[in-house]
PDB file of C-alpha atoms in Angstrom:
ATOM      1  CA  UNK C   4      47.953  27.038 -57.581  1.00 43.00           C
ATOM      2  CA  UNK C   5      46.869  30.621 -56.987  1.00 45.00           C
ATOM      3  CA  UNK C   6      45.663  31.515 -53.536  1.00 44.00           C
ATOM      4  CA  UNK C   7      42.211  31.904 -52.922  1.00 46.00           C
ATOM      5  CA  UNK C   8      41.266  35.668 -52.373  1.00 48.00           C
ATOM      6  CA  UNK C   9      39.196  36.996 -49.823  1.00 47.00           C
ATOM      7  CA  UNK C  10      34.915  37.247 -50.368  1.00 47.00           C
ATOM      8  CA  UNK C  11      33.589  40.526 -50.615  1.00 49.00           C
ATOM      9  CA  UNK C  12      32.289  40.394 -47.573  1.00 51.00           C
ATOM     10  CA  UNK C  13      35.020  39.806 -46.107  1.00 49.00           C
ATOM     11  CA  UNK C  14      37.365  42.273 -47.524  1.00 53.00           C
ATOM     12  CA  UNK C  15      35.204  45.203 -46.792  1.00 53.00           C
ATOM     13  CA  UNK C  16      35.302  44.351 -43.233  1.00 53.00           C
ATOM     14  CA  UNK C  17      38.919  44.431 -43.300  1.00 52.00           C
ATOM     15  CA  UNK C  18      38.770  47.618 -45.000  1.00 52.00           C
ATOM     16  CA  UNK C  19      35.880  48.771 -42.630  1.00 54.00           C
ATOM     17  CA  UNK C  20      38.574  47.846 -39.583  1.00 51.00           C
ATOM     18  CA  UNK C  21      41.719  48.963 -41.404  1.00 50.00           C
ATOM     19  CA  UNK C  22      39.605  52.998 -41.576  1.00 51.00           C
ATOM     20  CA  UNK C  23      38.347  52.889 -38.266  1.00 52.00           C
ATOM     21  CA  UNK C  24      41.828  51.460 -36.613  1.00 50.00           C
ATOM     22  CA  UNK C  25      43.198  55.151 -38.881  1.00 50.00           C
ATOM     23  CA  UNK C  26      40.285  57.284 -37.798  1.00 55.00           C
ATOM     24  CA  UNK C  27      41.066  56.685 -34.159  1.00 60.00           C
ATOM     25  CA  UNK C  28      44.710  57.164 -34.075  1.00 65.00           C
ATOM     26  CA  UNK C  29      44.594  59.929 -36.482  1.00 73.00           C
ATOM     27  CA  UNK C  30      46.604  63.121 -35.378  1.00 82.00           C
ATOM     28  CA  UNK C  31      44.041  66.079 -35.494  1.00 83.00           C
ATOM     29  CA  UNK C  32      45.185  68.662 -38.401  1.00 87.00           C
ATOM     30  CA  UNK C  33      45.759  72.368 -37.693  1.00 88.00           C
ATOM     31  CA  UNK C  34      43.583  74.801 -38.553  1.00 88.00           C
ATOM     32  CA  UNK C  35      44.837  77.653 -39.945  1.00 88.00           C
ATOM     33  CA  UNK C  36      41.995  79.895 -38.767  1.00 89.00           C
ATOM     34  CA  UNK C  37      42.053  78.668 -35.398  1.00 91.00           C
ATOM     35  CA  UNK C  38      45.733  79.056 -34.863  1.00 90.00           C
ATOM     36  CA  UNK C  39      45.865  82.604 -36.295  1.00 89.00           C
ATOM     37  CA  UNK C  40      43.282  83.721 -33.654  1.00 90.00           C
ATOM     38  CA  UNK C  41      45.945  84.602 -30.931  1.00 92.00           C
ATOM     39  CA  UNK C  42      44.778  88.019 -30.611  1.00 92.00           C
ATOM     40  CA  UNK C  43      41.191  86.606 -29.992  1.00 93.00           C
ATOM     41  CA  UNK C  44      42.270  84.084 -27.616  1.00 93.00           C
ATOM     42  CA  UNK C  45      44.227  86.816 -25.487  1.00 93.00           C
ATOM     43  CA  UNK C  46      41.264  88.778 -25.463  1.00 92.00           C
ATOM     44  CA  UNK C  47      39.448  86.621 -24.226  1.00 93.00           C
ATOM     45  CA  UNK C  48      42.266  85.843 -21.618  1.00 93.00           C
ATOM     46  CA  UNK C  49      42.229  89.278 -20.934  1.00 92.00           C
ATOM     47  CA  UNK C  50      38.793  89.662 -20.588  1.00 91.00           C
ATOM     48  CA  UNK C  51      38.750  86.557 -17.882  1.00 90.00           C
ATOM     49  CA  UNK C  52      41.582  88.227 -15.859  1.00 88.00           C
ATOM     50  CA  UNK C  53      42.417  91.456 -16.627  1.00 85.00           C
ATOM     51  CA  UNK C  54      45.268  93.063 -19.149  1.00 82.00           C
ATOM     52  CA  UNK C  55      47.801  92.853 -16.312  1.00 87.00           C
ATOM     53  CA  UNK C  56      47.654  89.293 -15.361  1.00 89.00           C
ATOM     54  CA  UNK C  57      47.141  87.670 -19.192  1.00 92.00           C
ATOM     55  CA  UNK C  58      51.636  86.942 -20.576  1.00 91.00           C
ATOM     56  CA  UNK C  59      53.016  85.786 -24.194  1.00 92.00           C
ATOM     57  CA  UNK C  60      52.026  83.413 -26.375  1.00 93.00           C
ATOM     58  CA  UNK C  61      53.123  79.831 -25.377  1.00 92.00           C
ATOM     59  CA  UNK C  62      52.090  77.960 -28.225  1.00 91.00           C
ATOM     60  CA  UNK C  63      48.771  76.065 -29.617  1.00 92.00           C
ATOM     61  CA  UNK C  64      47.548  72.769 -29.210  1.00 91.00           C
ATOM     62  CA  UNK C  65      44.997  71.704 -32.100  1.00 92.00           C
ATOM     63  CA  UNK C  66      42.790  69.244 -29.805  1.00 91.00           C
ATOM     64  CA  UNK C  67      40.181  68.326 -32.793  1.00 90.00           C
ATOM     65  CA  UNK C  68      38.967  69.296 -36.487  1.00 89.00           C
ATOM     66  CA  UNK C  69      38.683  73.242 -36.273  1.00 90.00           C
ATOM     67  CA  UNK C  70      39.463  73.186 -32.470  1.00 94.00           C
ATOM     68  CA  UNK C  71      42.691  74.790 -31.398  1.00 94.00           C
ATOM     69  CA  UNK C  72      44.158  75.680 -28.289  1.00 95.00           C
ATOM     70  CA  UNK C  73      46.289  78.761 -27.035  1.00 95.00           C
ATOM     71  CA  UNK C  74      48.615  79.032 -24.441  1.00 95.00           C
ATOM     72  CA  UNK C  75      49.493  82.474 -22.439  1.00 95.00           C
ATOM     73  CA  UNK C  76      51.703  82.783 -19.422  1.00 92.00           C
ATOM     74  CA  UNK C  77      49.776  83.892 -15.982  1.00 93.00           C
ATOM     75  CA  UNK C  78      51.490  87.006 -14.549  1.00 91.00           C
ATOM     76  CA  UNK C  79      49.520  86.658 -11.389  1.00 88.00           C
ATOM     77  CA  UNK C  80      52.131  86.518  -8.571  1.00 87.00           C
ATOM     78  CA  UNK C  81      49.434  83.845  -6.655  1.00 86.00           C
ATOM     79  CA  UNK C  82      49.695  81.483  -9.719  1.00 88.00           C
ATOM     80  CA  UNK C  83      53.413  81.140 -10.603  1.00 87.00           C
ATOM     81  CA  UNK C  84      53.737  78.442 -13.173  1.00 90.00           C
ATOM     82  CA  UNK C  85      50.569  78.241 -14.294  1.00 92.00           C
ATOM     83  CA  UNK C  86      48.949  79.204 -17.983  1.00 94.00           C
ATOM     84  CA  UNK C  87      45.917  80.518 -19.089  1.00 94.00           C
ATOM     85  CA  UNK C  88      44.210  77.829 -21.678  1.00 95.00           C
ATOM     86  CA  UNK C  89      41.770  79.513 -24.582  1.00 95.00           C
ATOM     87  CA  UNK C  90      40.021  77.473 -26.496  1.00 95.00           C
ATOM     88  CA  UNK C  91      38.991  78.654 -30.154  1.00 95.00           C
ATOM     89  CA  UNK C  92      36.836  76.973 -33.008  1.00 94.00           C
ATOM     90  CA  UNK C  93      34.918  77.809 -35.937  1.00 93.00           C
ATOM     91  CA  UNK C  94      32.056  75.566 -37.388  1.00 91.00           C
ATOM     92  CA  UNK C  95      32.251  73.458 -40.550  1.00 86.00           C
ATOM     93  CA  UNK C  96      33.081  76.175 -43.928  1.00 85.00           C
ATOM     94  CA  UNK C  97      32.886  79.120 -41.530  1.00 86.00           C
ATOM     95  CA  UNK C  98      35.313  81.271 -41.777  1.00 86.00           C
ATOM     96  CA  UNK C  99      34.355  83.333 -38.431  1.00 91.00           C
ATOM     97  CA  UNK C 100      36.384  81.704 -35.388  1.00 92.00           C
ATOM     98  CA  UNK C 101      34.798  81.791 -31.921  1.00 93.00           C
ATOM     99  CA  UNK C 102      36.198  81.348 -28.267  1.00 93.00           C
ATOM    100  CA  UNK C 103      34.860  77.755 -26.541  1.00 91.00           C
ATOM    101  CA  UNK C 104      36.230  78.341 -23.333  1.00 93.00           C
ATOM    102  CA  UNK C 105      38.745  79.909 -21.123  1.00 94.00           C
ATOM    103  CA  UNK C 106      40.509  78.211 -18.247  1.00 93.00           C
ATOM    104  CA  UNK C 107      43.780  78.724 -15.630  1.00 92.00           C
ATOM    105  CA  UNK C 108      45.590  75.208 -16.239  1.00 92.00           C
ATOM    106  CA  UNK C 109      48.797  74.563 -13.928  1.00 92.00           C
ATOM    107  CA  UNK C 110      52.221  74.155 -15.840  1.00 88.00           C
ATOM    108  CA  UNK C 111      54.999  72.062 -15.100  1.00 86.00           C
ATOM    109  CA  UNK C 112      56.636  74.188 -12.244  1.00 85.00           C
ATOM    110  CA  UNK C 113      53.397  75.144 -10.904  1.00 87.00           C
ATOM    111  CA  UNK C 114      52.113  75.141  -7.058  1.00 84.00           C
ATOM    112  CA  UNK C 115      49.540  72.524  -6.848  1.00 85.00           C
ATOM    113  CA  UNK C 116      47.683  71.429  -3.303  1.00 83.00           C
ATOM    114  CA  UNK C 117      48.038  67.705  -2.292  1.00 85.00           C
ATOM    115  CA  UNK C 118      45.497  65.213  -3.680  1.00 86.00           C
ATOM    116  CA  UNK C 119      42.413  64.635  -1.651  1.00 87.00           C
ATOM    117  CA  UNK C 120      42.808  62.002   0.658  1.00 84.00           C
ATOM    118  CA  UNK C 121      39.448  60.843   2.745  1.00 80.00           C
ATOM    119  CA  UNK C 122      39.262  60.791   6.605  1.00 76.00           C
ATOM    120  CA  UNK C 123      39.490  57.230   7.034  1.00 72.00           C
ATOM    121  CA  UNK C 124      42.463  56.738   5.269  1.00 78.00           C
ATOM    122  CA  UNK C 125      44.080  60.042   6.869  1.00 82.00           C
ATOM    123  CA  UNK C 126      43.020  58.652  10.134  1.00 78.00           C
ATOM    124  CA  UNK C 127      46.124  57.425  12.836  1.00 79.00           C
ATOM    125  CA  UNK C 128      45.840  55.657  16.233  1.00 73.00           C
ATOM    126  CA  UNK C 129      45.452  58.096  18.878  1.00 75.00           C
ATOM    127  CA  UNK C 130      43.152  60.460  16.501  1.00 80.00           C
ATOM    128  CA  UNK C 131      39.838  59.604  18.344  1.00 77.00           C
ATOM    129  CA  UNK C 132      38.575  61.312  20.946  1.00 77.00           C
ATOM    130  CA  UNK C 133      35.116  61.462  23.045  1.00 78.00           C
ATOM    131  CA  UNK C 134      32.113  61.553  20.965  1.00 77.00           C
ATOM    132  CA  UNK C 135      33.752  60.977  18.127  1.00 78.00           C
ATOM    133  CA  UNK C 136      32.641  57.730  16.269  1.00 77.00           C
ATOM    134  CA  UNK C 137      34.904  55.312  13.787  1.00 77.00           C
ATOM    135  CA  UNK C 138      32.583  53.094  11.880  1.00 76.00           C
ATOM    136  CA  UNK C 139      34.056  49.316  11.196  1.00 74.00           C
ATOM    137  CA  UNK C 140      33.730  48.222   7.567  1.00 73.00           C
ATOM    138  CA  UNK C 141      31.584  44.830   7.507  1.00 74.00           C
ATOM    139  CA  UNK C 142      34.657  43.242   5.335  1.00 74.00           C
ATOM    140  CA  UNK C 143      37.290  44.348   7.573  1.00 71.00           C
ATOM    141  CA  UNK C 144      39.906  41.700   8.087  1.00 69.00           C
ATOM    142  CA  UNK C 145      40.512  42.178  11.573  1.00 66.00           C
ATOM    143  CA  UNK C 146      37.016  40.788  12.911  1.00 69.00           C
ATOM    144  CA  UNK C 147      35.764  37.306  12.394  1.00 66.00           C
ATOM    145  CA  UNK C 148      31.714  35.867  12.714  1.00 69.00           C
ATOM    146  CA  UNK C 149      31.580  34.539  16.238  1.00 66.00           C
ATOM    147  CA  UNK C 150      32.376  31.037  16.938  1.00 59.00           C
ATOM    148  CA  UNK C 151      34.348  30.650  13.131  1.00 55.00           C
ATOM    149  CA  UNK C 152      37.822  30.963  14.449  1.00 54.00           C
ATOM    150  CA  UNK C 153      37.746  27.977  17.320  1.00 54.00           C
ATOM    151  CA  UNK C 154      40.323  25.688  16.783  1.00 58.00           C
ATOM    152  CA  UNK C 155      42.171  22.869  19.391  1.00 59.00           C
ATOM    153  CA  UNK C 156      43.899  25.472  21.418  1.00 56.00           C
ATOM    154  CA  UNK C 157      40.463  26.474  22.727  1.00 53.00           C
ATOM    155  CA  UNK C 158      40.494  23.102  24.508  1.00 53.00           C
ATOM    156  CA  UNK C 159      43.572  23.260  25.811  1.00 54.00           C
ATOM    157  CA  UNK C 160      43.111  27.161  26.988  1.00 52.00           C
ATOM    158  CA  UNK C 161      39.902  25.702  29.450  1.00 51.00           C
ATOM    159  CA  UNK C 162      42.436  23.423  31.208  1.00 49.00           C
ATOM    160  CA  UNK C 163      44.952  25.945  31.696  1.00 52.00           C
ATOM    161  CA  UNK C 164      45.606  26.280  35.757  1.00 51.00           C
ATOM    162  CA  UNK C 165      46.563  29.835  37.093  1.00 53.00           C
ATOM    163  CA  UNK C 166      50.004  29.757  38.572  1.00 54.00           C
ATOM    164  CA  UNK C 167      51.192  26.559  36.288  1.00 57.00           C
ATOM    165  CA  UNK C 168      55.044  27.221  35.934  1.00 63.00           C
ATOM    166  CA  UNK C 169      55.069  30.032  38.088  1.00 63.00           C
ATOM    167  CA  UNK C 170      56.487  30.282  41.903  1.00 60.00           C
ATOM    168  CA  UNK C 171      54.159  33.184  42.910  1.00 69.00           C
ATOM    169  CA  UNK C 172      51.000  33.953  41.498  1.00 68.00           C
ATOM    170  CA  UNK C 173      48.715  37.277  42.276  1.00 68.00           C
ATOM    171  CA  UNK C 174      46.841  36.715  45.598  1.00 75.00           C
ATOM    172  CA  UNK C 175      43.174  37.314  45.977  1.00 79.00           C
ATOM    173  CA  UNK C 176      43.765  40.950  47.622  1.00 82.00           C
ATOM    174  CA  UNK C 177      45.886  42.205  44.742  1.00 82.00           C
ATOM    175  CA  UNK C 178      44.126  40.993  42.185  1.00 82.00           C
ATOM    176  CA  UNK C 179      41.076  42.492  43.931  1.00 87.00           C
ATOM    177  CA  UNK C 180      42.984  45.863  44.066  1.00 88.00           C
ATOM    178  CA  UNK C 181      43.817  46.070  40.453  1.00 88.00           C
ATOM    179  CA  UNK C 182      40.352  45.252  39.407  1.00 91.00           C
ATOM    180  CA  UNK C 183      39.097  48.282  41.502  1.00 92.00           C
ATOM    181  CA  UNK C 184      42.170  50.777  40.756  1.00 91.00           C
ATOM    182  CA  UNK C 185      41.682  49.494  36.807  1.00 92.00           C
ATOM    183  CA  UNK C 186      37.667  49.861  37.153  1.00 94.00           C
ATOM    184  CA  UNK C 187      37.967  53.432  39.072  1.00 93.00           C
ATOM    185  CA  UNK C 188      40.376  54.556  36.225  1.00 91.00           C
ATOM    186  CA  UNK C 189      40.362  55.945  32.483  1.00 90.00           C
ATOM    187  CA  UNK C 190      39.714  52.532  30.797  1.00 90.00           C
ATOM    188  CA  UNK C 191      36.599  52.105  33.409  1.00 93.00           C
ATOM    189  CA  UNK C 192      32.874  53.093  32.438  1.00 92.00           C
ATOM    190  CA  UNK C 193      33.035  56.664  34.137  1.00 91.00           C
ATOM    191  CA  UNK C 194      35.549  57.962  31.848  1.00 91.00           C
ATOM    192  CA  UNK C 195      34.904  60.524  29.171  1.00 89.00           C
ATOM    193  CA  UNK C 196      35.152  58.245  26.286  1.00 89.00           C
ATOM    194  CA  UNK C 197      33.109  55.733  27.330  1.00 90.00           C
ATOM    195  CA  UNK C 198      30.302  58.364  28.335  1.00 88.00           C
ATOM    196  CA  UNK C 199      30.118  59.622  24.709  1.00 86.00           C
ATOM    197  CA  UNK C 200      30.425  55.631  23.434  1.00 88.00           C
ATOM    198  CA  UNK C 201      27.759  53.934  20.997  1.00 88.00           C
ATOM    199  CA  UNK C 202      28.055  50.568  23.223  1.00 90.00           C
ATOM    200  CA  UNK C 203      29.940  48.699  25.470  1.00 92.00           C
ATOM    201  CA  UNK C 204      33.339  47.215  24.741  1.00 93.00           C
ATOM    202  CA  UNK C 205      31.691  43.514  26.224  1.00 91.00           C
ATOM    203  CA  UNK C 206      29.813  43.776  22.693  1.00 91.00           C
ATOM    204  CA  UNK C 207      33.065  44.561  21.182  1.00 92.00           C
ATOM    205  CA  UNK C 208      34.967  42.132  18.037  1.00 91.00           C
ATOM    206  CA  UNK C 209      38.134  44.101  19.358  1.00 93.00           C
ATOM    207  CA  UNK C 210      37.744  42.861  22.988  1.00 94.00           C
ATOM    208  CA  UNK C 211      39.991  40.093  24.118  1.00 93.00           C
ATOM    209  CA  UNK C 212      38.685  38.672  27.458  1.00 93.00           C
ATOM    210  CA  UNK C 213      41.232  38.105  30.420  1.00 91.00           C
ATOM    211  CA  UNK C 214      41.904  34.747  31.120  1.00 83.00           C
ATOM    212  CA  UNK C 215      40.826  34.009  35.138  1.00 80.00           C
ATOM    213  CA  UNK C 216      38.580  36.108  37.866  1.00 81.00           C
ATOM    214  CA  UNK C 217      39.226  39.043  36.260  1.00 87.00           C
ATOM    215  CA  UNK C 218      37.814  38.018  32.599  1.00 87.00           C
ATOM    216  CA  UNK C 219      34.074  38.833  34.295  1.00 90.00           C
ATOM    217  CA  UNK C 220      35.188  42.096  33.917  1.00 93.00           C
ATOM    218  CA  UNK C 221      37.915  42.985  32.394  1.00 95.00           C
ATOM    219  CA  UNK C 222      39.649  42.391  29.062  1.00 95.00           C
ATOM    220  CA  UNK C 223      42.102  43.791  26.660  1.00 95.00           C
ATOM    221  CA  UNK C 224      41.592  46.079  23.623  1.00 94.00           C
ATOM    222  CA  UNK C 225      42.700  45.148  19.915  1.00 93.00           C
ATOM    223  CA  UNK C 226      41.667  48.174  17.691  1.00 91.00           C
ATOM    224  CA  UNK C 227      44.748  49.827  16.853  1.00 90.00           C
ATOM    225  CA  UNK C 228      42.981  53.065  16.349  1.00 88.00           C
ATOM    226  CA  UNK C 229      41.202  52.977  19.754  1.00 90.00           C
ATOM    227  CA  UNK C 230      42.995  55.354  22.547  1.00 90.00           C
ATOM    228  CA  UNK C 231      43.338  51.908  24.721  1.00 91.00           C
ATOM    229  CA  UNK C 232      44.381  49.848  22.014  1.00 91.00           C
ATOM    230  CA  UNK C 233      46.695  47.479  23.781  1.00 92.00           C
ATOM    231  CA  UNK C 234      45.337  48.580  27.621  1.00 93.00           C
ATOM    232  CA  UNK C 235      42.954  46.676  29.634  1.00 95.00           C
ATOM    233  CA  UNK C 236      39.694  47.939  30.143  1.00 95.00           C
ATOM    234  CA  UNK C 237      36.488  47.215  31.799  1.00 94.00           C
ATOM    235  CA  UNK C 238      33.847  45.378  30.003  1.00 93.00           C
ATOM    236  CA  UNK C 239      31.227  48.213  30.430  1.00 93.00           C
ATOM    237  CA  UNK C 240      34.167  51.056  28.686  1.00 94.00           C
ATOM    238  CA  UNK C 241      33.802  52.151  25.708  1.00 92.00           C
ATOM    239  CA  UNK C 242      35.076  54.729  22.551  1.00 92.00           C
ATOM    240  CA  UNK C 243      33.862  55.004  19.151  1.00 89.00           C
ATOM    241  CA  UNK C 244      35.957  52.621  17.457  1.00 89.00           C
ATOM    242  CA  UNK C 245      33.437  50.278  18.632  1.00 90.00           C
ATOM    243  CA  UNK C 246      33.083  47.026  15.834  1.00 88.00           C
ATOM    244  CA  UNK C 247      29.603  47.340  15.363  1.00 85.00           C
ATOM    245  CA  UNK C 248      29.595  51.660  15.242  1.00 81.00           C
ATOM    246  CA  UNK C 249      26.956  52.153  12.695  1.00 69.00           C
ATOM    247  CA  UNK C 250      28.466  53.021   9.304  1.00 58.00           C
ATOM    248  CA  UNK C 251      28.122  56.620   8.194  1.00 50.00           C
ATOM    249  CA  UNK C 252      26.216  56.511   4.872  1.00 48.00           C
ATOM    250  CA  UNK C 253      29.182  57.612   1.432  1.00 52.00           C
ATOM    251  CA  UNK C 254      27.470  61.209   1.518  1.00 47.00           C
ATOM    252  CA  UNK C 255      28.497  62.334   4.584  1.00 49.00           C
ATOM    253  CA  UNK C 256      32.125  62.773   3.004  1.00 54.00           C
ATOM    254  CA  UNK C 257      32.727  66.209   2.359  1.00 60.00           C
ATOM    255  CA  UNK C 258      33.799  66.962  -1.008  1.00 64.00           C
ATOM    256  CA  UNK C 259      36.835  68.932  -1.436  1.00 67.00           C
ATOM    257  CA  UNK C 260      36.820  72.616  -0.099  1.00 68.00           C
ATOM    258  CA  UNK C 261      35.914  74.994  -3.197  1.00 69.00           C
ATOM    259  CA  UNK C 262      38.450  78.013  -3.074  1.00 68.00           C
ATOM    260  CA  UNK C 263      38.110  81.314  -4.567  1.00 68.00           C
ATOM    261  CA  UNK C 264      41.062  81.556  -6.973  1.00 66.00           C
ATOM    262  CA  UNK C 265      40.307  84.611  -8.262  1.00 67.00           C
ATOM    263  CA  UNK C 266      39.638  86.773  -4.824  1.00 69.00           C
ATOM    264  CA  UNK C 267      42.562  86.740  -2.595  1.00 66.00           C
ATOM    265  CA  UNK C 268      45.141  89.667  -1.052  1.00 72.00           C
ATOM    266  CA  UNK C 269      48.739  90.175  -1.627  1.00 71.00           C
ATOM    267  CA  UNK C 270      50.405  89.988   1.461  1.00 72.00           C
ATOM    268  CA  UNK C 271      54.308  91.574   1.446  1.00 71.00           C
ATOM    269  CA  UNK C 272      57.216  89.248   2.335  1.00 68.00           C
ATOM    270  CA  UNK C 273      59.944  91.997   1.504  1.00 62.00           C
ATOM    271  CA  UNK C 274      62.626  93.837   4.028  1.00 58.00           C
ATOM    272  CA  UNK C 275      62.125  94.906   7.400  1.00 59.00           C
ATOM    273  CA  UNK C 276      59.968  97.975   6.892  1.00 60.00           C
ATOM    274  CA  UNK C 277      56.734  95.715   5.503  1.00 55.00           C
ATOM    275  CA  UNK C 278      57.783  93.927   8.983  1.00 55.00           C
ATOM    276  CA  UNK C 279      57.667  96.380  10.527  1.00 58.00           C
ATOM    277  CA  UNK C 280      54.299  97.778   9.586  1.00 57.00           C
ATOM    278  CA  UNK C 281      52.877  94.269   9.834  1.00 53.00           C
ATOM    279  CA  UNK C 282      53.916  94.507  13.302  1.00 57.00           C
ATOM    280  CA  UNK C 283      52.249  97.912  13.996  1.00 56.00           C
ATOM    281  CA  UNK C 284      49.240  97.005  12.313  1.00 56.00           C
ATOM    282  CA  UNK C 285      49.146  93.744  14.737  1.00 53.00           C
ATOM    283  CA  UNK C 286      49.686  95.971  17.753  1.00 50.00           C
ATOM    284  CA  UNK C 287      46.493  98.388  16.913  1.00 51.00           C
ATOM    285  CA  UNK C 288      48.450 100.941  15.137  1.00 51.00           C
ATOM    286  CA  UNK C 289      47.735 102.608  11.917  1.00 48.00           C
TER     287      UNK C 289
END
């Protein structure tokens, strides 16, 4: 028995499929036109940045139907390893070719600057300073709704006695003097930091509160970038990696710095006479 074939239907959706699947993956064609226009495209390279800085012919790229790209080498000394990118086409049974556009792309070998990396992620511990402010993403990992984390250690931290296991424990007078020489210090409430704070570090998700007398007022601080991260401070201290810093809003990230490529000096990095004269122009002399 034969097999059945296909409906009509269905074979022109295969075929349908089948022409779309070749349309997409089709290798754009050549154009003649557009790939003899070298002399176009290197005037317009030219044109862009001047006779002196515009190299040979690399080669051509066809990047659609009647759209070709040419490839010069970039003599400027500031842009080693790059190539300057012209872009020709011509419309549909034109014969008359045009330049799209004309663009400084960066080779293989070439210079490029480091990719953009935002503050917070370029930020270390030690980086803040007074005044400055370190917002605390709601989601971050590190802090916990109050109250969620309590567990059966809690009960058995209440009955903990000072001095349980230990032959000497700190006497009323020096516990009294590190409270004051800790309170009087940096990580007390009349240090810069803490001037310049948003809030308190009582109000804190990084504070850790002391365990005995001296958890009225004192505790230790658990923000890794915080100056005192690690230190004991005063429960009226403060920095700006506070938990609950108000978040700066996405805009106030600066965008990357915009540089003028095409306006810049040649400085020269030759013997010791161009030392020399850098030195005497340094010193006030002409």
């Amino acid at each position: 028995m034969s097999p059945q074939r296909q409906s009509s239907p269905a074979r022109s959706a295969a075929a349908r499929t089948t022409s779309g699947a070749a349309r997409r993956s089709r290798t754009p064609i050549v154009d003649s036109a557009c790939a003899e226009a070298v002399d176009l495209a290197r005037e317009a390279a030219e044109d862009t940045a001047g006779p002196a800085q515009v190299g040979e012919h690399l080669g051509l790229r066809a990047e659609a139907d009647r759209v070709v790209t040419h490839y010069f080498v970039c003599l400027d000394p500031a842009y080693t390893g790059w190539r300057w990118a012209v872009t020709v086409t011509r419309a549909s049974r034109a014969k008359n070719v045009t330049v799209s556009e004309c663009v400084l792309l960066p080779g293989d070998d070439a210079l490029l600057a480091p990719p953009w990396v935002p503050w917070l992620e370029r930020l270390r511990p030690g980086d803040l300073g007074p005044g400055d402010l370190l917002p605390t993403a709601p989601d971050d990992v590190r802090l916990a709704p109050g109250f969620t984390q309590v567990d059966e250690s809690t009960d058995r931290e209440t009955q903990w006695e000072l001095g349980l296991g230990r032959v000497r424990v700190l006497s009323r007078e020096g516990r009294d003097e590190a409270a004051a020489r800790w309170y009087d210090g940096v990580a007390g409430p009349r240090a810069p930091i803490a001037a310049s704070a948003p809030a308190q570090c009582s109000t804190c998700g990084f504070y850790v509160v002391l365990a005995g007398a001296l958890r009225q007022v004192f505790g230790v601080c658990a923000n890794e970038y915080a100056p005192d991260d690690g230190r004991v401070v005063s429960a009226d201290h403060g920095c700006g990696a506070h938990s609950e810093a108000v978040s700066l809003p996405a805009v106030s990230e600066h965008n990357p710095p915009v540089i003028d490529e095409l306006g810049y000096e040649v400085v020269p990095t030759g013997g010791d006479e161009d030392a020399a004269a850098l030195d005497d122009e340094a010193l006030g002399h002409s």
